Coordinates of C-alpha atoms and ligand atoms in Angstrom, one line a residue:
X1 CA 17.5 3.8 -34.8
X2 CA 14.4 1.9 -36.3
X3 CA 14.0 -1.0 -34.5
X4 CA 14.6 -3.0 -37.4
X5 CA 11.2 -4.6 -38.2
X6 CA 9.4 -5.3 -41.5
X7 CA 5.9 -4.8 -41.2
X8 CA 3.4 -6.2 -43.4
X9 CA -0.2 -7.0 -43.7
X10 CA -1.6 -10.3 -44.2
X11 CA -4.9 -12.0 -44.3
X12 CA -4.2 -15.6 -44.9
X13 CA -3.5 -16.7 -40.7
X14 CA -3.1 -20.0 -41.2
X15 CA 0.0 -19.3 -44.0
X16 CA 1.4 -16.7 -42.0
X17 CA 1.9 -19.2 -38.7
X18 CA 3.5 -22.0 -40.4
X19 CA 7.0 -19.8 -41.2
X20 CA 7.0 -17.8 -38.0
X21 CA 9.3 -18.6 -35.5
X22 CA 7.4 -16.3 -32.9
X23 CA 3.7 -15.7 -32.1
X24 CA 2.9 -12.2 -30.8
X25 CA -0.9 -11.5 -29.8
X26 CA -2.8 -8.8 -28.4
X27 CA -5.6 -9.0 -26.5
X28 CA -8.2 -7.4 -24.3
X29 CA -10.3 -9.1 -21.9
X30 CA -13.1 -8.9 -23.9
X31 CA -10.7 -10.3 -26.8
X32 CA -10.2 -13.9 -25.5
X33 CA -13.9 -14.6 -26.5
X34 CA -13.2 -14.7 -29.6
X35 CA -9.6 -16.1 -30.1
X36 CA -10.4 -18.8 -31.5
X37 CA -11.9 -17.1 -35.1
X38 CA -7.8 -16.5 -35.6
X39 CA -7.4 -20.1 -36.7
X40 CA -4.4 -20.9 -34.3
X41 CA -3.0 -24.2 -33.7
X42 CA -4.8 -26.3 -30.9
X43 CA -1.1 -27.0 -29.9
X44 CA -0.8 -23.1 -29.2
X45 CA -4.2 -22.3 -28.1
X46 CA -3.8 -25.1 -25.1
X47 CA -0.3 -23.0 -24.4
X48 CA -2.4 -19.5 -24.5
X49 CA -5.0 -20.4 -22.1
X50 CA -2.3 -22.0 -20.4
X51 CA -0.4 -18.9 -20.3
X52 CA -3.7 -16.7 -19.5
X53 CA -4.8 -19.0 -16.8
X54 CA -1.3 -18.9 -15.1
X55 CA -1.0 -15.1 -14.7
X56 CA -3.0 -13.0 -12.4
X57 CA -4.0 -9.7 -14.7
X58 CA -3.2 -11.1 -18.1
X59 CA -5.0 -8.0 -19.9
X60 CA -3.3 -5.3 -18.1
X61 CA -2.0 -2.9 -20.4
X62 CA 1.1 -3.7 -21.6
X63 CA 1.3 -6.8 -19.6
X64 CA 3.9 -9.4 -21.2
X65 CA 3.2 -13.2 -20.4
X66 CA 5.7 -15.9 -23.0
X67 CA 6.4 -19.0 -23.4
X68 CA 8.1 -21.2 -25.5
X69 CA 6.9 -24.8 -27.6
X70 CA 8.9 -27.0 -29.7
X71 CA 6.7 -27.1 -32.6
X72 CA 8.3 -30.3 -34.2
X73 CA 12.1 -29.7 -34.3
X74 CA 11.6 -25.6 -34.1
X75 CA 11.1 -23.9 -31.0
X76 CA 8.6 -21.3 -31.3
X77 CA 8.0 -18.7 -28.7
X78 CA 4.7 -17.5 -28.1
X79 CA 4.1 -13.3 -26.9
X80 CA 1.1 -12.5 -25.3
X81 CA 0.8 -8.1 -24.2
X82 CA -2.3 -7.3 -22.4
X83 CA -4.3 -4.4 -24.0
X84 CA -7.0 -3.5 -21.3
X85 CA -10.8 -4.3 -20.8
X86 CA -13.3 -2.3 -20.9
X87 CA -13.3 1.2 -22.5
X88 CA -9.7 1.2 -21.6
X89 CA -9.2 -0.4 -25.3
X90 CA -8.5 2.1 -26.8
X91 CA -5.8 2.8 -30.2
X92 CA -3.7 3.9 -27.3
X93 CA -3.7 1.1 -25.7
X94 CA -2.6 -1.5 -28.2
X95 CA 0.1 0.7 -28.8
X96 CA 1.4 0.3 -25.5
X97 CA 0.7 -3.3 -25.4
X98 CA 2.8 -3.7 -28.8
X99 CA 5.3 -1.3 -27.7
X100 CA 6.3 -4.2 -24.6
X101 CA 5.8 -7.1 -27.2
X102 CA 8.2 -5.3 -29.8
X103 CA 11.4 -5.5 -26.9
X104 CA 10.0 -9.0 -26.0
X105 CA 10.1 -9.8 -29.8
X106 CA 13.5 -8.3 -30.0
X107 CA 15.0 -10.2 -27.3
X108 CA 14.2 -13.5 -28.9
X109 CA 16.6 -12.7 -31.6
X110 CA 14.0 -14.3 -34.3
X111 CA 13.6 -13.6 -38.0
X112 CA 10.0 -13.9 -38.4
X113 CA 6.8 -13.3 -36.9
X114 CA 3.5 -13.1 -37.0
X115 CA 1.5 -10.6 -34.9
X116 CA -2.2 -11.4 -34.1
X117 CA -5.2 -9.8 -32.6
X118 CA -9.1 -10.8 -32.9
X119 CA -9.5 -6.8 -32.7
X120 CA -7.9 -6.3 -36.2
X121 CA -10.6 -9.2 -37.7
X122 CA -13.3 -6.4 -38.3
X123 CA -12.9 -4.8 -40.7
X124 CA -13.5 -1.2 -39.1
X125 CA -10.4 -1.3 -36.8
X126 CA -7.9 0.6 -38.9
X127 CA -6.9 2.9 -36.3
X128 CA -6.1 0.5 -34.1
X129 CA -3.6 -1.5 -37.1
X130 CA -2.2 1.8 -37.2
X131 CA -1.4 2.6 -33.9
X132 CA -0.3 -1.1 -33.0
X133 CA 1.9 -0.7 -36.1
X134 CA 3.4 2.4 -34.7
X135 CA 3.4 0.7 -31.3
X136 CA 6.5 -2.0 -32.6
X137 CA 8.3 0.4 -34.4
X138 CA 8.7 2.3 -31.2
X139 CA 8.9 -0.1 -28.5
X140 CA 12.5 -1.6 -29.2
X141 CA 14.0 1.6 -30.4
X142 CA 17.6 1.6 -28.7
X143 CA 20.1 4.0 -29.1
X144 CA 23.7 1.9 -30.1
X145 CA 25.6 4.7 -32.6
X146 CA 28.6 4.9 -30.2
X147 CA 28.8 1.2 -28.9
X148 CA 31.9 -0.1 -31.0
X149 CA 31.2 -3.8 -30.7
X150 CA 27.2 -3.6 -31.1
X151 CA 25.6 -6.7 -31.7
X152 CA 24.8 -7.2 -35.1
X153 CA 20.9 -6.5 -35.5
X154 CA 18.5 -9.2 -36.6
X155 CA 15.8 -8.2 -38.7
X156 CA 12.2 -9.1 -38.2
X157 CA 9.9 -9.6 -40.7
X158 CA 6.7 -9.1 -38.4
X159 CA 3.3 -10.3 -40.6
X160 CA 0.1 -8.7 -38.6
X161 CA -3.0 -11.0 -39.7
X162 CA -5.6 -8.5 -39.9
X163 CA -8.9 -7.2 -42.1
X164 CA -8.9 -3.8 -41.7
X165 CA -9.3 -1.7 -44.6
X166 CA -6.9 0.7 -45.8
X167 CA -4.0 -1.8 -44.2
X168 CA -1.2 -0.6 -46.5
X169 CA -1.8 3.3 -46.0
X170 CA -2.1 2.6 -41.8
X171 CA 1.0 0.6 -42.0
X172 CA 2.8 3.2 -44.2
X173 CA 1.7 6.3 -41.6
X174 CA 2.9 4.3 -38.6
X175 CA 5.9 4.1 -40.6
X176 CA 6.3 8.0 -41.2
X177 CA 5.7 8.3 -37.4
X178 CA 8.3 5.8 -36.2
X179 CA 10.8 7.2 -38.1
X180 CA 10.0 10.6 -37.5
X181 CA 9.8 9.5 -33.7
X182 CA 13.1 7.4 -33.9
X183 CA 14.7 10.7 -35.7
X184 CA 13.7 12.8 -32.7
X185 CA 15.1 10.3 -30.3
X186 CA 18.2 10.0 -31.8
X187 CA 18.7 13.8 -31.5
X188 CA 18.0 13.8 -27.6
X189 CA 20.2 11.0 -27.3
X190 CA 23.7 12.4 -29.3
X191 CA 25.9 13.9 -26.4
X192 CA 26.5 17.5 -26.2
X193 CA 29.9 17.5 -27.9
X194 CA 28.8 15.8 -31.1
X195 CA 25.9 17.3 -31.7
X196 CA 26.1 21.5 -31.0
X197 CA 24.0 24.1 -32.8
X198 CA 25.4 24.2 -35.9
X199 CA 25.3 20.5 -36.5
X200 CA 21.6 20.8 -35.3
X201 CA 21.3 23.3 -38.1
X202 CA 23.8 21.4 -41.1
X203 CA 21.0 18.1 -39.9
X204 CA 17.5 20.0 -40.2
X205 CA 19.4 21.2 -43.5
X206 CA 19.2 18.0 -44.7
X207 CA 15.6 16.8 -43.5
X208 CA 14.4 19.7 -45.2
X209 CA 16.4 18.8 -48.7
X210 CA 15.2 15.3 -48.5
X211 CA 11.3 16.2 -47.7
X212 CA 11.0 19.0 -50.3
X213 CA 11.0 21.8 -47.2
X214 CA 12.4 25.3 -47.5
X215 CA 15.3 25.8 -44.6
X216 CA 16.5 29.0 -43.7
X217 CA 19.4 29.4 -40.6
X218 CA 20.3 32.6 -39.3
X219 CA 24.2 32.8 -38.0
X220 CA 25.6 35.2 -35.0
X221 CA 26.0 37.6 -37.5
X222 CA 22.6 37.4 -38.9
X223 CA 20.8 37.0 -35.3
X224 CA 22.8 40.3 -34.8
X225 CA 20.7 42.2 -37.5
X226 CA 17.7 40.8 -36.4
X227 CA 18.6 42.1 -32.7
X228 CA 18.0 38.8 -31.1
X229 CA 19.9 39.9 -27.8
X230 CA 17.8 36.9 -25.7
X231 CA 19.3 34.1 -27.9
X232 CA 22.5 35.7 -28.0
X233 CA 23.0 36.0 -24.8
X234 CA 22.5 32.3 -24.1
X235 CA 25.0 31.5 -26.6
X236 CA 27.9 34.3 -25.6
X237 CA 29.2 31.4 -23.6
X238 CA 29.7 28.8 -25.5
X239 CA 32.9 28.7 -28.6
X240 CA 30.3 27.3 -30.4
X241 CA 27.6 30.1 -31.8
X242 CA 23.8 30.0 -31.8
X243 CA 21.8 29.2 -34.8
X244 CA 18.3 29.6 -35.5
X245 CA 16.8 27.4 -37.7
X246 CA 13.9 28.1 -39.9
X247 CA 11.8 25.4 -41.8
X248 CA 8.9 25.6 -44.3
X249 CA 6.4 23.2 -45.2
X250 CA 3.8 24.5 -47.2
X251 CA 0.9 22.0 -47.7
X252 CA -2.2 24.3 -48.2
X253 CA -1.1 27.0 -50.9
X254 CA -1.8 30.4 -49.5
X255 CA -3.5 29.8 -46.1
X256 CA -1.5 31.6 -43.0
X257 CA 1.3 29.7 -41.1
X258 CA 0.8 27.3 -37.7
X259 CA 4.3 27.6 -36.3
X260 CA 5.7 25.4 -34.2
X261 CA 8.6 26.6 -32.0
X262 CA 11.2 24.1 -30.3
X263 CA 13.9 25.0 -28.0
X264 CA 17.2 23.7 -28.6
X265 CA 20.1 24.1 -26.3
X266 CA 22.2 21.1 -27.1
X267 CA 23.6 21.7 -23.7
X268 CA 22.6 23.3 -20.5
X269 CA 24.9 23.4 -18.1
X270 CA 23.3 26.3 -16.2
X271 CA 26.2 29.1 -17.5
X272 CA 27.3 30.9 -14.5
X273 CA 24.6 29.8 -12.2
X274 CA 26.5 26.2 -12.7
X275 CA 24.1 23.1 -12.0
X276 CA 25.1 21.1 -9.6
X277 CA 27.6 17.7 -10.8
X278 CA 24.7 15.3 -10.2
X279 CA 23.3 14.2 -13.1
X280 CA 24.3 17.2 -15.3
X281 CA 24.6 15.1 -18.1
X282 CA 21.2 14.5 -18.5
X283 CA 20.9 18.2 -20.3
X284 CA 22.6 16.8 -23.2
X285 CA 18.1 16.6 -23.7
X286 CA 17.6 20.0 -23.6
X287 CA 17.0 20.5 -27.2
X288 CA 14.1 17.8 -27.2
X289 CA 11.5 20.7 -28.1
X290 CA 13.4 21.4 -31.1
X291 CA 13.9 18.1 -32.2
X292 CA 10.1 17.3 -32.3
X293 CA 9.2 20.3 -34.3
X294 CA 11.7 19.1 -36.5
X295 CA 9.9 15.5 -36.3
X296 CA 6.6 16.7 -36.8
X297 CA 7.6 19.1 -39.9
X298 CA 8.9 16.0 -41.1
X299 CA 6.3 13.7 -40.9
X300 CA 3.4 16.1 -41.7
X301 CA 5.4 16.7 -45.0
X302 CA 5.6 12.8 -45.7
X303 CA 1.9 12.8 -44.4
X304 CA 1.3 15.6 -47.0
X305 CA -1.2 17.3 -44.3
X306 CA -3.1 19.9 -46.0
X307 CA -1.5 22.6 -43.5
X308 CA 1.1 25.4 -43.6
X309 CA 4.0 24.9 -41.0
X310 CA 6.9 27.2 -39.9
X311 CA 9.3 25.2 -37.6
X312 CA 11.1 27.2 -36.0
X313 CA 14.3 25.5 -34.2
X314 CA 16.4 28.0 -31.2
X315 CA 19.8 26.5 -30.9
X316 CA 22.4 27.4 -28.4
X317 CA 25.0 25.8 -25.9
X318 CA 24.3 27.2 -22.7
X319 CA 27.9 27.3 -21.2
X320 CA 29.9 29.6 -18.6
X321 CA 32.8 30.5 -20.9
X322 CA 34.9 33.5 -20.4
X323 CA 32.2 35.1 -22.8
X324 CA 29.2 34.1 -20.9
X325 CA 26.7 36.6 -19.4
X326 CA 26.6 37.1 -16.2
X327 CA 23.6 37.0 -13.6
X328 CA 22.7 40.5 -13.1
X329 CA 23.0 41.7 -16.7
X330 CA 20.2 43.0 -18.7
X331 CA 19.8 42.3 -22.5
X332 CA 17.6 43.4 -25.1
X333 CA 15.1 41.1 -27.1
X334 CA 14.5 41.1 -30.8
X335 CA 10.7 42.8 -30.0
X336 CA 12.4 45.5 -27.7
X337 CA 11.7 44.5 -24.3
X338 CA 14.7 44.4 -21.6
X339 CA 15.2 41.2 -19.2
X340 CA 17.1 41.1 -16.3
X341 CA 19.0 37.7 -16.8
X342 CA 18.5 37.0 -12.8
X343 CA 19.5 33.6 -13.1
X344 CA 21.4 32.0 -16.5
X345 CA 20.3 28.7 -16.0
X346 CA 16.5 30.1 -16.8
X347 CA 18.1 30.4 -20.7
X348 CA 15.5 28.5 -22.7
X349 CA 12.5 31.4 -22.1
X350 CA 15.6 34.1 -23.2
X351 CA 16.2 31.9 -26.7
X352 CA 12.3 31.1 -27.2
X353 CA 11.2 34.9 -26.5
X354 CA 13.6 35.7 -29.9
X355 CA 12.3 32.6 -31.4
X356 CA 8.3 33.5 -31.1
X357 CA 8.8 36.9 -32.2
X358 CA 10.4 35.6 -35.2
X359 CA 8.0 33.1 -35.9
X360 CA 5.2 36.2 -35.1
X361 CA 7.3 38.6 -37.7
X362 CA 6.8 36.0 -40.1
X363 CA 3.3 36.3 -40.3
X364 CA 2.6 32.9 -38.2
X365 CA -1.4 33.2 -37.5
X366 CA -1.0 30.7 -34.3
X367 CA 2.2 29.4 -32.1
X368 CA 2.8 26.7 -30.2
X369 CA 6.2 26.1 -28.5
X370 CA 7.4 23.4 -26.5
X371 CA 10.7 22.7 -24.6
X372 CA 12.5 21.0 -22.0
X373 CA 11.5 24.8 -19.6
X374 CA 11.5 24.0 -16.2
X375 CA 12.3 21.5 -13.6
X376 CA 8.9 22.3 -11.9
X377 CA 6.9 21.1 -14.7
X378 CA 8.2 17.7 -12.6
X379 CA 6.9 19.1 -9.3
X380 CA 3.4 19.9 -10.9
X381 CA 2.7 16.9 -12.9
X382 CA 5.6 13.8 -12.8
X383 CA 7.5 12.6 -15.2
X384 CA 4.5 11.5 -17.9
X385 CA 2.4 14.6 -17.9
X386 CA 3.7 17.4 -20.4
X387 CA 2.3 21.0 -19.0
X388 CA 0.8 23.3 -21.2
X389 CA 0.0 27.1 -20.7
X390 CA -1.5 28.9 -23.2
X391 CA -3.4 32.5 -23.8
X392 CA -5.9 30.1 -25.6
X393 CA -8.0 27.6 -24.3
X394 CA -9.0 26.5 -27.6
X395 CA -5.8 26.0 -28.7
X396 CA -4.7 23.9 -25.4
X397 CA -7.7 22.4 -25.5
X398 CA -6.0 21.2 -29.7
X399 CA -3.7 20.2 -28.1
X400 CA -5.1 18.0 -24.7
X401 CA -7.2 16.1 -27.3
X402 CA -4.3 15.3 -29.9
X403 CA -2.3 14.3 -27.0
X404 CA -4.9 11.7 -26.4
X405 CA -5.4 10.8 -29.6
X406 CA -1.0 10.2 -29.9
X407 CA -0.9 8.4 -26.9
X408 CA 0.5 11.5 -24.8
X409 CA -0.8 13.1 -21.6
X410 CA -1.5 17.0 -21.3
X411 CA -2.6 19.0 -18.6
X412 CA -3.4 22.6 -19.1
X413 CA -2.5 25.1 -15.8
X414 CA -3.4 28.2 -14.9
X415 CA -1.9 31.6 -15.6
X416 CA -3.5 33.8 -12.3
X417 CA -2.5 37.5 -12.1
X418 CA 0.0 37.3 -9.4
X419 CA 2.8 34.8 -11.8
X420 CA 1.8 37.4 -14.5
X421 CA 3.0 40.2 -11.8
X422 CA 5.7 38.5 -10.6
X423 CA 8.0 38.4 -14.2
X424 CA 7.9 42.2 -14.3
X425 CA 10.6 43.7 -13.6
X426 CA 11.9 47.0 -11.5
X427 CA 15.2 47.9 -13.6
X428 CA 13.9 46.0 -16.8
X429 CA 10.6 45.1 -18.1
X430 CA 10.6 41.5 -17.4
X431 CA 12.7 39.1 -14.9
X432 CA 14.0 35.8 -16.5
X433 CA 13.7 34.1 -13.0
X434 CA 11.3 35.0 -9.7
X435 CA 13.0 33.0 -7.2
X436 CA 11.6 30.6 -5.4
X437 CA 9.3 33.1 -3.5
X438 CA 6.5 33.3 -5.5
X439 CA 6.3 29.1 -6.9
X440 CA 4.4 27.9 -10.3
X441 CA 8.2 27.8 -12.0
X442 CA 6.2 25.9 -14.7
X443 CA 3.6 28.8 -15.1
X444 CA 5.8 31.8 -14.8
X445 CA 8.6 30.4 -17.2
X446 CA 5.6 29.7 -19.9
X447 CA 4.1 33.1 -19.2
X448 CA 7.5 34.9 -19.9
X449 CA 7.7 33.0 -23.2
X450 CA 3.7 34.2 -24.0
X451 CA 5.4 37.8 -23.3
X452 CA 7.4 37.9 -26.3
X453 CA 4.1 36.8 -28.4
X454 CA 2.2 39.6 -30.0
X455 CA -1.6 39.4 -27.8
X456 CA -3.7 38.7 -30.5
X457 CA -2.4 35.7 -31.7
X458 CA -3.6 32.4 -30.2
X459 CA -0.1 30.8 -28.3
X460 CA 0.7 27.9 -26.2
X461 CA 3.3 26.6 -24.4
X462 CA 4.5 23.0 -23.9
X463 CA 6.9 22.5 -21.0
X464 CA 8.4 18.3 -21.8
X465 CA 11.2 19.3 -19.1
X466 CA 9.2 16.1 -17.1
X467 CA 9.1 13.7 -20.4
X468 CA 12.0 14.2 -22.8
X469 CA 13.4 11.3 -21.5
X470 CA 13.0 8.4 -19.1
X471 CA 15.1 6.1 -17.3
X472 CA 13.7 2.9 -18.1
X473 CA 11.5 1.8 -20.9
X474 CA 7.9 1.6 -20.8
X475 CA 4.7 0.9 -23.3
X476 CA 6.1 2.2 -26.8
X477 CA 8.2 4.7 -25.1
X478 CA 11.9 3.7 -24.7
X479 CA 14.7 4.7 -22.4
X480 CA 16.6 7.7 -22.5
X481 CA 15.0 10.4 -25.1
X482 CA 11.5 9.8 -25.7
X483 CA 10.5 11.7 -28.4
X484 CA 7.9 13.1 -26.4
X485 CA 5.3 15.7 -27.9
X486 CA 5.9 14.8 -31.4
X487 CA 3.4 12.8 -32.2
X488 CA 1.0 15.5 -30.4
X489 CA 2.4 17.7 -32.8
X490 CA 1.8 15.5 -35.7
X491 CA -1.6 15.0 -34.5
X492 CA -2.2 18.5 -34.4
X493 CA -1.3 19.2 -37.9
X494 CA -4.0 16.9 -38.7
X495 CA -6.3 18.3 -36.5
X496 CA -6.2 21.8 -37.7
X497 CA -6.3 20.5 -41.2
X498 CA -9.4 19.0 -40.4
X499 CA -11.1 22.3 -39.2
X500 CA -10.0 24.3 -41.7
X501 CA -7.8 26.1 -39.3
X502 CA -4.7 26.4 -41.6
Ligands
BES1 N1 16.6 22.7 -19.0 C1 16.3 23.2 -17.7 C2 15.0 22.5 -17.2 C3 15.1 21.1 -16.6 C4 15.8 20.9 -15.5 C5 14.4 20.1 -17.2 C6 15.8 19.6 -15.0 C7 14.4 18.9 -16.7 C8 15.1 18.6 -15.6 C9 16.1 24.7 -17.7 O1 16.9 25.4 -18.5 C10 16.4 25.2 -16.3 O2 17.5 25.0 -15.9 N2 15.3 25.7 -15.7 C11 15.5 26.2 -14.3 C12 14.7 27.5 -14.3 C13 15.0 28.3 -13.0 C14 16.5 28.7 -13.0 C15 14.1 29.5 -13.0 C16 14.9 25.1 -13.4 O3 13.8 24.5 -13.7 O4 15.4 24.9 -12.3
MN2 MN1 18.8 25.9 -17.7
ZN3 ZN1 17.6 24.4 -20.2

């Protein structure tokens, strides 16, 4: 859910202090110079230097330091978040900072605020309105649809003093993105038995009604025709059947199709190669890639980006039913190709290979997919680094740079000839699992999924199996699913848009 703010612009400080019952600023080091030109209080300037003087890093990023003053007979509480010094200001940055003040905000329960930062004075600093914006809608996200005797929300009206151009349109894009974000979220974080495939599919039904999208979802029967054996096989296990789900949003006319492909296995609970009781739960988040293609078709449609996007959405319930397929058995994909199904728990490369052929057969002219792949995406690069492989630099360089941009890390790995060897296969063409022999789980899991993608076609993969979801809040990212990638997504849209490339 939203974290129930009201965000408007203001440019009247003095007005916009008097009602507030809570102060929020962000500041850099370089900020404090000039926090007097916000036309505080002396009252609260005497508590910010106060409060500045008292911590030791006041300006690390995301850093929270509060207080509270009885301002006549009102208390009023006063937020300070640390943005950085240096070049490390950055959009990025305040968006952090305002993702911590936004749970500090919430915590105090208040009605109003005002949110101040000597940054947003010129002008010129749109971006950062915008991002800081999207910072608060996404720091105090909280997921509370199943808690019977949630406490009643209070909503915030949160005024942000600032003179930046083009306020209203930054406020309204942060806007798009936080609810396309919170959307996302709230998909990773609805347990395995109320949300399967086909309610995945009846739910993107309905984004695409409400944002003017074309959606198109292909049944058993119908992923029979097509001779999607991969995503099938996934699904044989399960009582509840496979979907895949097919959205179009077409914002440049006749210009080829960027698709974006998410996995979606609203449950992984390995199939026959079982994973182990520990933490199992946790793969109720293994149809985070799906969700954020569905965020970003969403939000590029409300964004009207002048692009042309395919979202495809591969849903199954990887279960070990009396159906299920067995390690050892070999299936056919939708393209032809045979895989040995060596281990069942490596199921999201067998429902993507039918899913980027699709997306290919529709005449896609680039495809990026993303998913919660692999475990060793963790190994490689921790739990805030999402892992591309790609056949195209330029495209995974797109990518790296929108990440940036969004606020999300990237890190491109290598695809050397011996992890392209080692996913052939002796008694089928490809193996959906190497063992543990050979290592780079991350690169040979993505390089199976480039297998299925016709070669002249720029692809790349984005393995989130290390950030779909956290265990404790940070910045603007909240606990449990993150939403991860789909503001890179978003980003993207725009990028490409930009160049041309649509
Ligand atoms: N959904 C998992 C990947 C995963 C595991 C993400 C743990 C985050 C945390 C995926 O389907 C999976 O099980 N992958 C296996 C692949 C292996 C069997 C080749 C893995 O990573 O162990
Ligand atoms: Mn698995
Ligand atoms: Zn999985």
């Amino acid at each position: 859910m939203l974290n129930n703010l009201n965000l408007s612009n203001t440019e009247k400080e003095r007005a916009a202090y008097g009602e507030a019952r809570a102060l929020v600023l962000l500041l850099c080091k370089e900020c404090e110079a000039a926090l007097s030109k916000l036309e505080l209080s002396d009252e609260v300037l005497q508590a910010v230097s106060a409060l500045l003087a008292e911590s030791d890093e006041p300006f690390e990023i995301g850093k929270v330091s509060a207080c509270s003053l009885l301002c006549g007979s009102k208390l009023r509480h006063i937020i300070i978040a640390g943005c950085g010094s240096g070049r490390e200001c950055k959009p990025t940055a305040f968006k952090q900072a305002a993702g911590e003040a936004a749970r500090a905000l919430a915590a105090k329960k208040c009605e109003r605020a005002v949110l101040a930062a000597p940054i947003l004075l010129n002008p010129k600093r749109t971006p950062y309105l915008e991002a800081i914006a999207e910072g608060l809608y996404l720091g105090a996200y909280s997921f509370t649809l199943y808690k019977s005797k949630a406490e009643a929300p209070v909503t915030c009206d949160v005024k942000i003093v600032s003179a930046c151009t083009a306020a209203d349109l930054a406020l309204k894009r942060a806007l798009v993105k936080g609810q396309a974000v919170s959307m996302v979220r709230d998909l990773v974080n609805e347990p395995g038995n109320k949300l399967g495939p086909e309610e995945l599919a009846d739910f993107a039904k309905q984004v695409a009604a409400e944002n003017g999208l074309s959606c198109e979802v292909l049944d058993r029967e119908a992923l029979k025709d097509l001779g999607c054996g991969a995503l099938l096989a996934v699904g044989q296990g399960s009582v509840r059947e496979p979907r895949l789900i097919a959205l179009r949003y077409r914002g440049a006319g006749d210009a080829p199709y960027t698709a974006f492909v998410g996995k979606g296995i609203t449950f992984d609970s390995g199939g026959l190669s079982l994973k182990p009781a520990a933490n199992m739960g946790e793969m109720k988040d293994d149809m985070s890639g799906a969700a954020a293609v569905l965020g970003a078709v969403k939000a590029a449609a409300e964004l009207q980006v002048p692009i042309n996007l395919l979202a495809v959405l591969s849903c199954a319930e990887n279960m070990p039913g009396g159906g299920a397929q067995r390690p050892g058995d070999i299936v056919t994909a939708a393209d032809g190709q045979t895989i040995e199904v060596v281990n069942t728990d490596a199921e999201g490369r067998l429902v993507l290979a039918d899913a980027v052929w699709y997306a290919a057969k529709q005449g896609a002219a680039r495809i990026v997919d993303i998913a919660t792949l692999t475990g060793a995406v963790i190994t490689a690069l921790g739990k805030e680094t999402g892992g591309i492989i790609a056949c195209d630099d330029g495209l995974a360089a797109a990518i790296k740079e929108a990440g940036r941009l969004a606020g999300e890390l990237w890190w491109q790995l290598p695809t050397p000839p011996d992890l392209r060897k080692a996913i052939k296969g002796e008694e089928a063409d490809l193996l959906n699992s190497t063992g543990s022999t050979v290592g780079g789980g991350c690169i040979t899991g993505g390089l199976f999924i480039g297998s299925f993608v016709p070669k002249e076609l720029p692809w790349a993969h984005l393995d989130i199996g290390g950030t779909a979801s956290r265990a404790k809040a940070a910045g603007f990212v909240s606990k449990g699913g993150t939403g991860f990638g789909t503001l890179t997504l978003i980003k993207l849209t725009e990028t490409l848009a930009a160049e041309g490339q649509r």
